[in-house]
GROMACS .gro file of C-alpha atoms in nm:
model
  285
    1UNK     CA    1   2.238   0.873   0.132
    2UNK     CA    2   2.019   1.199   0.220
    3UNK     CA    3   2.110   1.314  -0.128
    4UNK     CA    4   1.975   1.017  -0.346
    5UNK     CA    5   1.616   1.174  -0.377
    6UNK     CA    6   1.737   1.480  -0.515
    7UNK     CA    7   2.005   1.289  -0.732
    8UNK     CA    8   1.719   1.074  -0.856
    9UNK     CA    9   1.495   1.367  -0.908
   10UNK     CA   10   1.744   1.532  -1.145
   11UNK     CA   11   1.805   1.253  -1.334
   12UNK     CA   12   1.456   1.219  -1.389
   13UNK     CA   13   1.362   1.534  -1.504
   14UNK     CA   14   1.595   1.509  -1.764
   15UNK     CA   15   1.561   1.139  -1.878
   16UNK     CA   16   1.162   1.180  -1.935
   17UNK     CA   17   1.157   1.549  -2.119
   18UNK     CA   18   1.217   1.793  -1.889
   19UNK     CA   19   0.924   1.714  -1.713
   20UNK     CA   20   0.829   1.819  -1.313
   21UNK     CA   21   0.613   1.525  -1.275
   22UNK     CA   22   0.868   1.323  -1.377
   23UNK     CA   23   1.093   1.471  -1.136
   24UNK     CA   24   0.856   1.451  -0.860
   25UNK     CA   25   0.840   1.067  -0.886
   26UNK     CA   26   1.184   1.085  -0.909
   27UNK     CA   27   1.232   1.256  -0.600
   28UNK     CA   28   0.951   0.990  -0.483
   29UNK     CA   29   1.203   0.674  -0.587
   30UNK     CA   30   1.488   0.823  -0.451
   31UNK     CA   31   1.353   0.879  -0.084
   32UNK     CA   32   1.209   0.501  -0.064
   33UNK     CA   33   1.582   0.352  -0.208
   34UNK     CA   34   1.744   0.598   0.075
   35UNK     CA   35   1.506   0.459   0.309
   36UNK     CA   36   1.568   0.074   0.190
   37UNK     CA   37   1.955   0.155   0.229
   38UNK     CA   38   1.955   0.341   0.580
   39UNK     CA   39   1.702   0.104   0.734
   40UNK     CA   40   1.875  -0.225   0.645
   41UNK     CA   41   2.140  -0.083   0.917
   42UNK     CA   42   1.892   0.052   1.178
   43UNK     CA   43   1.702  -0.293   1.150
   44UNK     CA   44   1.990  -0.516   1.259
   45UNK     CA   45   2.043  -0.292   1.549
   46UNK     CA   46   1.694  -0.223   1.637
   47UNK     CA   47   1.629  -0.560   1.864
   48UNK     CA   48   1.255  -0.555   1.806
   49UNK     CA   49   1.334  -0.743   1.459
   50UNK     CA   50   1.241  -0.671   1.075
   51UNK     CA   51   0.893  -0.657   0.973
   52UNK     CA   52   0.919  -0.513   0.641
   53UNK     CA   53   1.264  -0.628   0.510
   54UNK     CA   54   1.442  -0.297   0.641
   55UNK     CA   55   1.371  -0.139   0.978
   56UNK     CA   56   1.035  -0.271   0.993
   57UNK     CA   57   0.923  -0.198   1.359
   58UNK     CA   58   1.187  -0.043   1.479
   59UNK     CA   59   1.048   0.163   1.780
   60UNK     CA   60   0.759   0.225   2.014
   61UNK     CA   61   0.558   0.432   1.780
   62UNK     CA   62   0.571   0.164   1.512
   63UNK     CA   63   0.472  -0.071   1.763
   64UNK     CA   64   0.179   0.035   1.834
   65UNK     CA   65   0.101   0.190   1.487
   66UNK     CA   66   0.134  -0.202   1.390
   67UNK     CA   67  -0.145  -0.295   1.673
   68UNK     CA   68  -0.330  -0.063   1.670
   69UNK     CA   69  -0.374  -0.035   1.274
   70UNK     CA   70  -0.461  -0.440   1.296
   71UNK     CA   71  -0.680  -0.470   1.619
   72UNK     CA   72  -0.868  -0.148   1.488
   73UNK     CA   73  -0.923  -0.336   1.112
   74UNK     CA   74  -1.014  -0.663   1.296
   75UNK     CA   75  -1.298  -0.458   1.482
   76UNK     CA   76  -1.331  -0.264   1.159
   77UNK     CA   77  -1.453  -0.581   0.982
   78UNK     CA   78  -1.653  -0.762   1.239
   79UNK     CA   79  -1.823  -0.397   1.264
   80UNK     CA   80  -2.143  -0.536   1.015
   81UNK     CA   81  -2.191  -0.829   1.204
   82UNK     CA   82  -1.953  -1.097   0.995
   83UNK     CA   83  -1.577  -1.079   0.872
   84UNK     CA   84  -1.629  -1.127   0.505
   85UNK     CA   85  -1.401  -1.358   0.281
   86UNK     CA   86  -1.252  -1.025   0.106
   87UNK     CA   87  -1.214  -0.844   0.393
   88UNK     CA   88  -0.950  -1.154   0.518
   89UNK     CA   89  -0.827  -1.157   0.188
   90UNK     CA   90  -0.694  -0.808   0.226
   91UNK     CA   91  -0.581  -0.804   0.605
   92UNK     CA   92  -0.385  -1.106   0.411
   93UNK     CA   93  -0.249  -1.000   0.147
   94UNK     CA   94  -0.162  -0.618   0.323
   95UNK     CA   95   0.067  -0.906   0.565
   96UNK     CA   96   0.237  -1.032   0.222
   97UNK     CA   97   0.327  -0.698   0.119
   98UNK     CA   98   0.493  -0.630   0.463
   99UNK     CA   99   0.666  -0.921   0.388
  100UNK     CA  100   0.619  -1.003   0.777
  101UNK     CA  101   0.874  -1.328   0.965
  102UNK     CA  102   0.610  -1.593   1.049
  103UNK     CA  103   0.620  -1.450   1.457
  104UNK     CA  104   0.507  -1.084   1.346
  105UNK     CA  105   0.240  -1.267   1.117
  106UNK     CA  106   0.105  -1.470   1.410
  107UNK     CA  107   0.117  -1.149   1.605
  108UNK     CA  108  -0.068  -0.938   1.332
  109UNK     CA  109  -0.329  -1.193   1.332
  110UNK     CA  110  -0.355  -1.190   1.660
  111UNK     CA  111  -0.442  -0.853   1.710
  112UNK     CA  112  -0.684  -0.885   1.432
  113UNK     CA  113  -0.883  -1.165   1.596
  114UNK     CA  114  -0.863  -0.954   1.919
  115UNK     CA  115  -1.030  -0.648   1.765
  116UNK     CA  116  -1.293  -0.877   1.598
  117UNK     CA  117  -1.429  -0.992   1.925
  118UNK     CA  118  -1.742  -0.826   2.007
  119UNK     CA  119  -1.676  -0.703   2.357
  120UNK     CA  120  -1.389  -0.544   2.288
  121UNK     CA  121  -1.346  -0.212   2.411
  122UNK     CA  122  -1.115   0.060   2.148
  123UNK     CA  123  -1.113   0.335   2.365
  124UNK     CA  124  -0.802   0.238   2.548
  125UNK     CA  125  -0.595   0.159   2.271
  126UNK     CA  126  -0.743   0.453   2.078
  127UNK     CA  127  -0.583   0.670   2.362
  128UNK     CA  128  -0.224   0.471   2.394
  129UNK     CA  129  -0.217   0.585   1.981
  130UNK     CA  130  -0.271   0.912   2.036
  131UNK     CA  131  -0.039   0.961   2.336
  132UNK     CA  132   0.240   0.820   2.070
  133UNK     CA  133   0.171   0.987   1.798
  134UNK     CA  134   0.060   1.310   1.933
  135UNK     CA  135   0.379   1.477   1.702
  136UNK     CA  136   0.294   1.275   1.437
  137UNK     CA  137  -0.061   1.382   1.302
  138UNK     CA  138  -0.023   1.243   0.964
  139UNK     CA  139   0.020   0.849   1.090
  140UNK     CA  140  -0.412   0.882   1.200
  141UNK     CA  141  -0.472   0.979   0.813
  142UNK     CA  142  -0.284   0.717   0.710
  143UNK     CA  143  -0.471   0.483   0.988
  144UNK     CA  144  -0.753   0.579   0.878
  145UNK     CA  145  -0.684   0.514   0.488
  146UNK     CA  146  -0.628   0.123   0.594
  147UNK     CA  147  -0.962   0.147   0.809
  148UNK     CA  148  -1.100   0.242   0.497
  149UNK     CA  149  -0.981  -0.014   0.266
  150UNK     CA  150  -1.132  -0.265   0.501
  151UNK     CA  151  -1.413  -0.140   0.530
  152UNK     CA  152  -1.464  -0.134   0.112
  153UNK     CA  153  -1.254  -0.439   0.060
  154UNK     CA  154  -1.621  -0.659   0.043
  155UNK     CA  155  -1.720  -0.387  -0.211
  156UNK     CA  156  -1.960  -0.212   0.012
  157UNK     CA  157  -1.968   0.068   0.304
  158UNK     CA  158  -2.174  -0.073   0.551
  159UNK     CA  159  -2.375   0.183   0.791
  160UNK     CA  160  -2.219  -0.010   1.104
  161UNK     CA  161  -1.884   0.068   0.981
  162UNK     CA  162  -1.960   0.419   0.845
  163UNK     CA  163  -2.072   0.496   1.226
  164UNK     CA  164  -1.779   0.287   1.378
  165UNK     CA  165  -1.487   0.484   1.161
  166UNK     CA  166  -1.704   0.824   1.274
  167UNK     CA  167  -1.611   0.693   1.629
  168UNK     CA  168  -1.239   0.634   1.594
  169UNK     CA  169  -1.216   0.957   1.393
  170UNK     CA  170  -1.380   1.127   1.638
  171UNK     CA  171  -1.125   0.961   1.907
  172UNK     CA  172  -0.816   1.041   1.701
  173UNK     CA  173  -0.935   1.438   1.731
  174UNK     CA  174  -1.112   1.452   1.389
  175UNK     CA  175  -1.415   1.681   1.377
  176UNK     CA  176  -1.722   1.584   1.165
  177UNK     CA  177  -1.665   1.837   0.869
  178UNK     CA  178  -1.310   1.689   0.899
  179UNK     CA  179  -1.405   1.320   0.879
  180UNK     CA  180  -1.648   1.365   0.620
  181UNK     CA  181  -1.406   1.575   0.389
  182UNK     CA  182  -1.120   1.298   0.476
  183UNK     CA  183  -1.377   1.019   0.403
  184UNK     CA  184  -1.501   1.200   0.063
  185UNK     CA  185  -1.134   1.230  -0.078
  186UNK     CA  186  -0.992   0.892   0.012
  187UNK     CA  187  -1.292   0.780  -0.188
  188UNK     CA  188  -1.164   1.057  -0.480
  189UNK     CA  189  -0.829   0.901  -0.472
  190UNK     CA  190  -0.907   0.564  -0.502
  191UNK     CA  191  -1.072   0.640  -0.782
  192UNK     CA  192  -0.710   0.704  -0.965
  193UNK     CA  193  -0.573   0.411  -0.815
  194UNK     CA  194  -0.368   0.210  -1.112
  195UNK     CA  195  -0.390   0.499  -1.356
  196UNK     CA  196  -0.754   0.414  -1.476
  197UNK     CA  197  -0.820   0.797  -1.561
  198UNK     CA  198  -0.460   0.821  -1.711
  199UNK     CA  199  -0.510   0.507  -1.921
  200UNK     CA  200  -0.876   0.645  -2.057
  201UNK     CA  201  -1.052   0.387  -1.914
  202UNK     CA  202  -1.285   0.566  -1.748
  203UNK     CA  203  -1.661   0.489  -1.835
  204UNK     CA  204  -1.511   0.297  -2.088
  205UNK     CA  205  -1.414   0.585  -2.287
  206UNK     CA  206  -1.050   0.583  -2.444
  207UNK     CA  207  -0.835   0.878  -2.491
  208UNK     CA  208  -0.851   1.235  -2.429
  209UNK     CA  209  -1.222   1.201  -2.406
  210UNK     CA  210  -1.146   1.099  -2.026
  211UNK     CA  211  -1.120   1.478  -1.946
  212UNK     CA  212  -1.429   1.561  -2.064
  213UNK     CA  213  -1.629   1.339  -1.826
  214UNK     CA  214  -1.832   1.517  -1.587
  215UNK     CA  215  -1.759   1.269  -1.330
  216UNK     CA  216  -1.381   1.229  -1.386
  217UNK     CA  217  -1.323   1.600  -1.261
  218UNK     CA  218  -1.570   1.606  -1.025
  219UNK     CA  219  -1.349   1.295  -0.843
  220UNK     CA  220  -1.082   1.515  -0.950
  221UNK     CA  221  -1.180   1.801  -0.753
  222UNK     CA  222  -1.289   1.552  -0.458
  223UNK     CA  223  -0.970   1.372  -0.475
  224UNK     CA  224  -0.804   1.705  -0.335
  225UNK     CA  225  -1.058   1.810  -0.089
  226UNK     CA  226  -1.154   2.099  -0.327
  227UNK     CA  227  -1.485   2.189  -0.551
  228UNK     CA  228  -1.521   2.367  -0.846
  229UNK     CA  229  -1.591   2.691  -0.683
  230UNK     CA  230  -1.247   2.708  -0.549
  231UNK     CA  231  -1.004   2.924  -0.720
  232UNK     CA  232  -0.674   2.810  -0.885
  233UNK     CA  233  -0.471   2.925  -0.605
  234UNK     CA  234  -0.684   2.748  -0.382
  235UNK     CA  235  -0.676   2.434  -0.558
  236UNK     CA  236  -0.293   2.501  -0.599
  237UNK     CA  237  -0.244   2.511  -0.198
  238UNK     CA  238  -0.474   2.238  -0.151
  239UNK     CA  239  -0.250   2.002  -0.366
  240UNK     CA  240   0.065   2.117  -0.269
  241UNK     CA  241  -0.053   2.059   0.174
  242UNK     CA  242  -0.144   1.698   0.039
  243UNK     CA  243   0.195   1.622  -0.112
  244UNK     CA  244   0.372   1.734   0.180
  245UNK     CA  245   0.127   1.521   0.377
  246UNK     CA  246   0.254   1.224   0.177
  247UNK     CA  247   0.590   1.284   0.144
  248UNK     CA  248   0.826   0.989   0.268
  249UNK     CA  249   1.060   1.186   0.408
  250UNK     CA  250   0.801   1.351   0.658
  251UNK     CA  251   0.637   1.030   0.708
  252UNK     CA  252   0.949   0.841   0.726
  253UNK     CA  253   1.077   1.072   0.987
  254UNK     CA  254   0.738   1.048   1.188
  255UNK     CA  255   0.779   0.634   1.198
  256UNK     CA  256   0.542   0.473   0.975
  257UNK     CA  257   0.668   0.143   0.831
  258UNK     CA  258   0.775   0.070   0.475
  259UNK     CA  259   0.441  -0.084   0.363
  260UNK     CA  260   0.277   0.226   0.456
  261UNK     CA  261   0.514   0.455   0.317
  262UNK     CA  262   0.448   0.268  -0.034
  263UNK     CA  263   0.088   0.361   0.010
  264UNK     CA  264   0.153   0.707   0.048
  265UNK     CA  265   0.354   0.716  -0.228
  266UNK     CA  266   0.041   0.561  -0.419
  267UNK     CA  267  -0.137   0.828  -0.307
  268UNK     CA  268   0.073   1.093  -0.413
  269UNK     CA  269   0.046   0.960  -0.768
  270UNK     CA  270  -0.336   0.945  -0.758
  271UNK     CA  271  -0.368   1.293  -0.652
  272UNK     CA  272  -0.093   1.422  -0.878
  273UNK     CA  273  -0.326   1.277  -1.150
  274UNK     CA  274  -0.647   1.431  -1.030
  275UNK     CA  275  -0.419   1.743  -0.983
  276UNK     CA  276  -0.290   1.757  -1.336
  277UNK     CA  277  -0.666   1.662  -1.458
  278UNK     CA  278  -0.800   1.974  -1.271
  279UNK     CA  279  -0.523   2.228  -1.451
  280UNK     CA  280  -0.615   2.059  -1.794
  281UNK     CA  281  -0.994   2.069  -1.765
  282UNK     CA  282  -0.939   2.487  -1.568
  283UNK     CA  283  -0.641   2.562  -1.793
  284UNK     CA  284  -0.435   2.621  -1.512
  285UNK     CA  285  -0.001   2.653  -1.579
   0.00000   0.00000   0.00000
C-alpha cells in the first residue's frame, strides 16, 4: 500500500499533460487512499473506536489532539464574551466531516462546552499537548489553523481572541515574530481556499487579469510567509518547507486524524496556487 502515492502520482502526470502539479495532487490522492486502506485495519484493532471512518483516534496523541483542539475552540469562541451562531455552526459541521459515532460527538461537545466556561483554566491542558506532541511540531500549526477558523467563522477577528490565540501560541513555544508570520499566512491561504484566484474571481475580475491584481500577489507572497523582496530561491525554499509541512505522510505518521489530514491537503493546494501565481507574476521556471 506504501506505493499507491507514487503509483497515483505517475499516473497523474501523464493523464493531465505531463504536468508536476498534476502529479503532486496525485501523489496527494494516493497518500489519503493508502491511509483510508491501512487505517480501516488499525481501527478495528485500535480499542479506542473509529472517529473518522478509518483509524480515527487511534492512540494517545490523537486523544488529546481531539480534546484539546475542541476544549481550546470552545474557549476560543466564548473568548469575545458570547459563542456566536456561526461559530456553533462550524464546531458542527467540522463534527460532520469527522463523521464522528454519536458517543465521540457527545464527547466533542463536551469538551467544547468545557472550554467555553469562563473559569476555565488552559494552561494545564496546554502543557499535557505539548508533553505529547513534543516530536510532532507540525500538529500545533495545524491546532492553531482550527483556532483560527473559529475565531473568523462569525466573520470577524475579535481583539479578545487575537490576544487569547497570542496566549496559546505563546504556550505551544511560538515566539511573537513567529505567531504573527503564522497568523499573516493562514490568513494568505484562506484567501485561495476553493480556487477563487484560479477561477478569476478575484475582485470580480475574470481571466488572466487575476494576476495582475496588486492584491492577489501580495496574498500570494503572504500565503508563503515571503514578500516581494525575497529572492526566487528564497521563495522557492519557502514553498517547498510548507509542502513538506503538509504532507500526509509526515502528518499521518505524526498522528493527526483524517479530518485534519484533508485540511492539510487543502492547504497544500492553496499554497501551490499562490506558489504558481508568484512564478507567473516573477517569471520564475
Amino acid at each position: 500500500m506504501k506505493y499507491i502515492k507514487y503509483i497515483t502520482a505517475i499516473l497523474f502526470y501523464y493523464l493531465f499533460g505531463h504536468s508536476f502539479f498534476m502529479a503532486f495532487l496525485g501523489l496527494l490522492v494516493g497518500g489519503f487512499i493508502s491511509f483510508k486502506l491501512s487505517g480501516g485495519l488499525i481501527g478495528q484493532l485500535s480499542g479506542f473506536g473509529n472517529v473518522a471512518g478509518i483509524t480515527g483516534i487511534k492512540t494517545e496523541r490523537q486523544a488529546i489532539f481531539f480534546k484539546t483542539a475542541f476544549t481550546l475552540m470552545g474557549k476560543i469562541a466564548k473568548a469575545d464574551g458570547r459563542v456566536s451562531e456561526q461559530e456553533i455552526a462550524h464546531v458542527e459541521q467540522f463534527m460532520t466531516q469527522l463523521n464522528m459515532s454519536a458517543n465521540h460527538r457527545k464527547q466533542a461537545i463536551g469538551h467544547f462546552k468545557t472550554g467555553s466556561q469562563a473559569n476555565f483554566d488552559i494552561q494545564a491542558l496546554i502543557q499535557e499537548f505539548n508533553t505529547a506532541t513534543v516530536s510532532s511540531p507540525n500538529l500545533k500549526q495545524m491546532l492553531m489553523i482550527y483556532l483560527m477558523r473559529v475565531a473568523i467563522a462569525d466573520g470577524q477577528l475579535h481583539q479578545a481572541e487575537t490576544s487569547l490565540m497570542h496566549s496559546i501560541a505563546q504556550q505551544l513555544g511560538y515566539s511573537e515574530q513567529a505567531f504573527a508570520q503564522l497568523m499573516a499566512m493562514i490568513q494568505g491561504q484562506d484567501q485561495f481556499a476553493g480556487g477563487a484566484y484560479q477561477r478569476g474571481s478575484y475582485g470580480g475580475q475574470q481571466g488572466g487579469s487575476r494576476y495582475t491584481s496588486a492584491d492577489a500577489i501580495s496574498a500570494a507572497y503572504q500565503a508563503l510567509g515571503v514578500s516581494k523582496d525575497n529572492t526566487d530561491a528564497e521563495i522557492k525554499k519557502a514553498y517547498r518547507r510548507l509542502v513538506r509541512e503538509y504532507h500526509p505522510d509526515k502528518l499521518m505518521g505524526q498522528g493527526l486524524p483524517e479530518a485534519m489530514i484533508k485540511e492539510a491537503t487543502e492547504r497544500s493546494q492553496e499554497i501551490q496556487t499562490a506558489y504558481d501565481l508568484i512564478k507567473k507574476t516573477r517569471g520564475m521556471k
